Coordinates of C-alpha atoms in Angstrom, one line a residue:
M1 CA -12.9 -54.7 41.9
A2 CA -14.4 -53.0 39.3
D3 CA -15.2 -54.7 36.2
S4 CA -13.0 -53.1 33.7
S5 CA -15.4 -52.7 31.2
E6 CA -16.0 -49.6 33.4
W7 CA -12.9 -48.3 33.1
H8 CA -12.7 -48.0 29.5
S9 CA -16.3 -45.8 29.7
V10 CA -14.2 -42.8 30.4
R11 CA -12.9 -42.3 27.0
R12 CA -9.8 -40.3 28.5
G13 CA -8.4 -39.4 25.2
R14 CA -11.6 -37.4 23.7
G15 CA -12.0 -35.7 27.0
T16 CA -8.3 -34.3 26.4
A17 CA -9.1 -33.2 23.5
R18 CA -12.1 -31.1 24.0
K19 CA -9.8 -28.8 26.3
G20 CA -6.7 -28.4 24.1
K21 CA -9.9 -26.3 21.5
L22 CA -10.1 -23.1 22.1
S23 CA -13.8 -21.6 22.5
Q24 CA -15.2 -19.2 20.6
P25 CA -15.1 -16.7 23.3
H26 CA -11.3 -17.5 24.1
R27 CA -9.9 -17.2 20.2
T28 CA -12.0 -13.9 20.4
Q29 CA -10.3 -12.7 23.1
D30 CA -6.5 -13.5 22.2
E31 CA -6.8 -11.8 19.1
A32 CA -7.9 -8.7 20.9
V33 CA -4.7 -9.4 22.9
D34 CA -3.2 -9.5 19.6
R35 CA -5.0 -6.4 18.1
Q36 CA -3.9 -4.1 21.5
R37 CA 0.3 -6.3 20.4
D38 CA -0.2 -4.9 17.4
K39 CA -1.0 -1.1 17.9
R40 CA 1.6 -0.6 21.0
R41 CA 4.3 -1.7 18.2
I42 CA 3.1 0.8 15.9
T43 CA 2.8 3.4 18.1
E44 CA 6.4 2.2 19.3
A45 CA 7.5 2.6 15.3
I46 CA 5.9 6.4 14.9
N47 CA 7.9 7.1 17.9
E48 CA 10.8 6.0 16.6
L49 CA 10.4 7.9 13.3
R50 CA 9.9 10.9 15.2
C51 CA 13.2 11.1 16.5
E52 CA 15.3 10.1 13.3
D53 CA 17.2 12.6 11.6
F54 CA 15.2 12.0 7.9
W55 CA 10.9 12.6 9.0
P56 CA 12.1 17.0 9.2
G57 CA 13.3 15.8 5.9
W58 CA 10.1 14.2 4.8
K59 CA 7.8 16.4 6.8
E60 CA 9.0 19.3 4.7
I61 CA 8.9 17.7 1.7
M62 CA 5.6 16.8 2.5
L63 CA 3.9 20.3 3.2
K64 CA 5.5 21.6 0.1
E65 CA 3.4 19.7 -1.7
T66 CA 0.6 20.8 -0.8
V67 CA 1.3 24.7 -1.1
E68 CA 2.7 24.1 -4.1
G69 CA -0.9 22.4 -5.5
T70 CA -3.8 23.9 -6.5
D71 CA -5.7 22.0 -3.8
C72 CA -4.3 20.2 -0.7
F73 CA -4.9 16.3 -0.3
M74 CA -8.9 15.2 0.1
E75 CA -7.8 11.7 0.2
C76 CA -5.5 9.5 0.7
V77 CA -4.7 5.8 -0.8
C78 CA -2.2 2.4 0.8
Y79 CA -1.8 0.1 -1.7
G80 CA 0.4 -3.0 -1.3
L81 CA 1.4 -2.0 3.0
G82 CA 2.3 -6.0 3.6
N83 CA 1.3 -7.7 6.9
F84 CA 2.5 -5.5 9.8
S85 CA 1.7 -7.9 12.7
S86 CA 4.6 -9.8 11.6
S87 CA 7.0 -7.5 8.9
V88 CA 8.6 -5.1 10.9
S89 CA 9.5 -3.5 7.8
A90 CA 5.1 -2.9 7.0
R91 CA 5.4 -1.4 10.9
Y92 CA 7.4 1.4 9.9
Q93 CA 5.4 2.3 6.5
L94 CA 2.4 2.1 8.6
A95 CA 3.8 4.0 11.2
M96 CA 5.1 7.2 8.5
L97 CA 2.1 7.0 7.0
L98 CA 0.2 8.2 10.5
L99 CA 3.1 10.5 11.0
L100 CA 2.1 12.3 7.4
L101 CA -2.0 12.0 7.5
D102 CA -0.9 13.8 11.1
A103 CA 1.3 16.7 9.1
L104 CA -1.5 17.1 6.3
Q105 CA -4.2 17.3 8.1
I106 CA -5.3 14.5 6.5
A107 CA -7.7 12.6 8.4
V108 CA -7.2 9.3 8.8
V109 CA -10.4 7.9 8.4
Q110 CA -9.7 9.4 4.7
C111 CA -7.0 7.4 3.6
S112 CA -8.5 3.9 2.2
L113 CA -6.0 1.0 2.5
Y114 CA -5.6 -2.6 1.0
D115 CA -3.6 -5.6 0.7
P116 CA -4.4 -8.9 -0.6
V117 CA -2.5 -10.7 1.8
F118 CA -3.8 -8.8 5.3
T119 CA -5.6 -11.0 7.8
V120 CA -8.6 -10.8 9.7
S121 CA -7.2 -9.1 12.4
E122 CA -4.8 -6.8 10.6
C123 CA -8.1 -5.5 8.7
E124 CA -10.1 -5.4 12.2
T125 CA -7.0 -3.8 13.7
L126 CA -6.7 -1.1 11.0
R127 CA -10.1 -0.5 11.3
E128 CA -9.6 0.4 15.4
L129 CA -6.8 2.6 14.6
G130 CA -9.5 4.9 11.8
F131 CA -8.8 3.1 9.1
N132 CA -10.9 2.5 5.7
V133 CA -9.9 -0.8 4.8
L134 CA -10.8 -1.8 1.7
S135 CA -12.6 -5.1 0.4
E136 CA -12.3 -5.3 -3.0
N137 CA -8.9 -5.6 -4.6
E138 CA -8.8 -2.6 -7.1
E139 CA -5.9 -3.4 -8.0
G140 CA -4.7 0.1 -8.3
K141 CA -7.5 1.1 -11.1
R142 CA -8.5 3.7 -8.5
A143 CA -9.9 7.1 -10.2
V144 CA -9.5 10.3 -8.7
R145 CA -11.6 12.7 -8.3
H146 CA -10.3 15.6 -5.9
P147 CA -6.0 15.6 -5.1
T148 CA -5.4 12.0 -3.7
L149 CA -2.6 10.8 -1.9
F150 CA -1.5 7.4 -3.2
Y151 CA 1.0 5.7 -0.2
L152 CA 2.9 2.6 -2.5
M153 CA 5.8 1.5 -0.4
H154 CA 7.7 -0.9 -2.4
C155 CA 4.9 -1.4 -5.0
G156 CA 5.0 -4.0 -8.2
K157 CA 5.3 -1.5 -11.9
A158 CA 1.8 -3.0 -12.5
L159 CA 0.5 -1.5 -9.6
Y160 CA 1.4 1.8 -10.7
N161 CA 1.4 1.3 -14.2
N162 CA -2.8 0.1 -13.5
L163 CA -3.1 3.6 -11.8
L164 CA -1.7 6.2 -14.0
W165 CA -4.0 4.1 -16.9
K166 CA -6.9 4.5 -14.5
N167 CA -6.3 8.1 -14.3
W168 CA -4.8 9.3 -17.9
S169 CA -5.9 12.4 -18.7
P170 CA -3.6 15.7 -19.0
Q171 CA -6.5 17.3 -16.6
I172 CA -6.5 14.5 -13.5
L173 CA -2.6 13.3 -13.7
P174 CA -2.1 16.6 -11.6
K175 CA -4.3 15.0 -9.1
V176 CA -1.9 12.3 -7.9
I177 CA 0.5 12.0 -6.0
I178 CA 2.3 9.5 -5.3
I179 CA 5.3 8.5 -2.5
G180 CA 6.4 5.5 -3.5
N181 CA 9.4 3.6 -6.1
S182 CA 11.6 6.1 -8.5
F183 CA 10.0 6.1 -11.1
L184 CA 13.6 7.2 -12.3
G185 CA 14.9 3.8 -11.2
I186 CA 12.8 1.8 -12.5
Q187 CA 13.5 3.0 -15.6
E188 CA 17.4 2.6 -14.8
R189 CA 16.7 -0.7 -13.8
M190 CA 14.6 -2.2 -16.7
L191 CA 15.3 -2.8 -20.7
Q192 CA 13.7 0.0 -22.5
R193 CA 11.9 -1.8 -24.7
E194 CA 10.5 -4.2 -22.2
L195 CA 9.3 -1.2 -20.5
D196 CA 7.4 0.2 -22.9
R197 CA 6.1 -3.1 -24.1
D198 CA 4.4 -4.0 -20.5
Y199 CA 4.3 -0.5 -18.5
S200 CA 3.5 1.5 -21.6
F201 CA 2.0 4.4 -19.1
L202 CA 4.4 4.4 -16.8
S203 CA 6.6 4.9 -19.0
D204 CA 5.5 7.4 -21.2
V205 CA 5.4 9.8 -18.2
T206 CA 8.4 9.2 -16.2
D207 CA 10.4 11.8 -18.6
V208 CA 7.6 14.1 -17.4
C209 CA 6.6 13.3 -13.8
E210 CA 8.9 15.3 -11.4
E211 CA 10.5 13.3 -8.6
T212 CA 11.8 14.6 -4.7
S213 CA 13.5 11.9 -3.3
L214 CA 12.8 11.3 0.4
P215 CA 15.7 10.8 2.5
C216 CA 16.2 7.5 5.1
S217 CA 19.2 6.9 7.4
Q218 CA 21.1 3.6 7.0
R219 CA 19.4 2.1 9.2
F220 CA 15.9 2.6 8.1
L221 CA 17.7 1.8 4.0
D222 CA 15.4 -1.4 3.8
V223 CA 12.0 0.3 4.7
F224 CA 12.4 3.5 2.8
N225 CA 15.6 3.2 0.3
D226 CA 14.0 4.3 -2.9
T227 CA 11.5 6.2 -2.3
A228 CA 10.3 9.2 -3.7
V229 CA 7.0 12.2 -4.4
I230 CA 6.4 11.9 -8.0
R231 CA 3.9 14.5 -9.6
F232 CA 2.3 15.0 -12.8
P233 CA 2.8 18.8 -13.6
P234 CA 0.5 20.4 -16.5
H235 CA 3.1 22.0 -18.1
K236 CA 4.6 18.7 -18.2
L237 CA 2.6 16.8 -19.2
H238 CA 1.5 18.6 -22.2
K239 CA 4.7 18.4 -23.5
L240 CA 3.8 14.9 -24.4
P241 CA 1.6 14.8 -28.5
E242 CA -2.0 14.6 -27.6
S243 CA -2.0 12.0 -30.0
I244 CA -0.4 10.1 -26.6
W245 CA -4.2 10.8 -24.4
Y246 CA -6.3 9.3 -27.0
E247 CA -8.4 5.5 -26.0
P248 CA -6.0 4.4 -23.7
S249 CA -6.3 0.6 -23.5
E250 CA -5.9 -1.3 -20.3
P251 CA -3.1 -3.1 -19.6
Q252 CA -3.1 -6.8 -19.9
Y253 CA 0.6 -7.4 -19.1
E254 CA 0.2 -10.8 -21.1
H255 CA 3.8 -11.2 -20.9
C256 CA 4.9 -10.7 -18.2
Q257 CA 6.0 -14.0 -16.2
D258 CA 6.4 -12.1 -12.8
L259 CA 4.0 -9.3 -12.6
E260 CA 4.4 -8.6 -8.4
I261 CA 0.9 -8.1 -7.7
I262 CA -2.0 -10.6 -6.8
Q263 CA -4.8 -9.5 -9.3
Q264 CA -8.4 -9.5 -8.5
I265 CA -10.1 -13.5 -9.1
R266 CA -11.9 -12.9 -12.6
K267 CA -15.4 -14.8 -13.3
P268 CA -15.2 -17.3 -15.9
K269 CA -17.0 -15.4 -19.2

């Protein structure tokens, strides 16, 4: 019989552990399979939405925006979409974005997306679909130079407020068109003094912006409820006092306990 020390030298426990770990090629292959699955689900969601009664209403309203505007949209920006690989609502919102880009003839490559919660795999899926995935958390502070559609589904109030601040001019704001939460709805749900204090830019334009509610079916209420197209017509902006446009201070949100957005990590001075 063999000496018992020979059995100890086999070390089966370690060998089993090694087999349990996926090699890099296997991980890469699994991630590719996951991305294919996600893209298939997105395509299925697009086909579902296209058959919904409310989609023609969205399409008609948005096409009207391009006709009434001075220029067609040249760019689209989407913030705060969420984890579309695991969230059904986020997946339908992404599917709707793709439908809108197609209807408005905006190339997918001209649409930039960012959400700090995106996984590495989700970012790669978006790139494979043709999107431009931003690497920096802009917190909504993006200056526009030409007509830009912002797709901000169920985003925090600070994101809207930051976007308005960055484009705070009666000449620039008309180039900003938002699909997102109704500003009037936000105003109704907040105390006016808190809206004035914490989200002053949002508060200042609520009464002079133009909102068009977007229709929604009962099935998709959780996905598209309280959604509107928001525009800033020059003739309405000029109703505001001229002093309101001078040297706008960057929002700080000192009194906000629940800011609803993930802020950029700032290096200590």
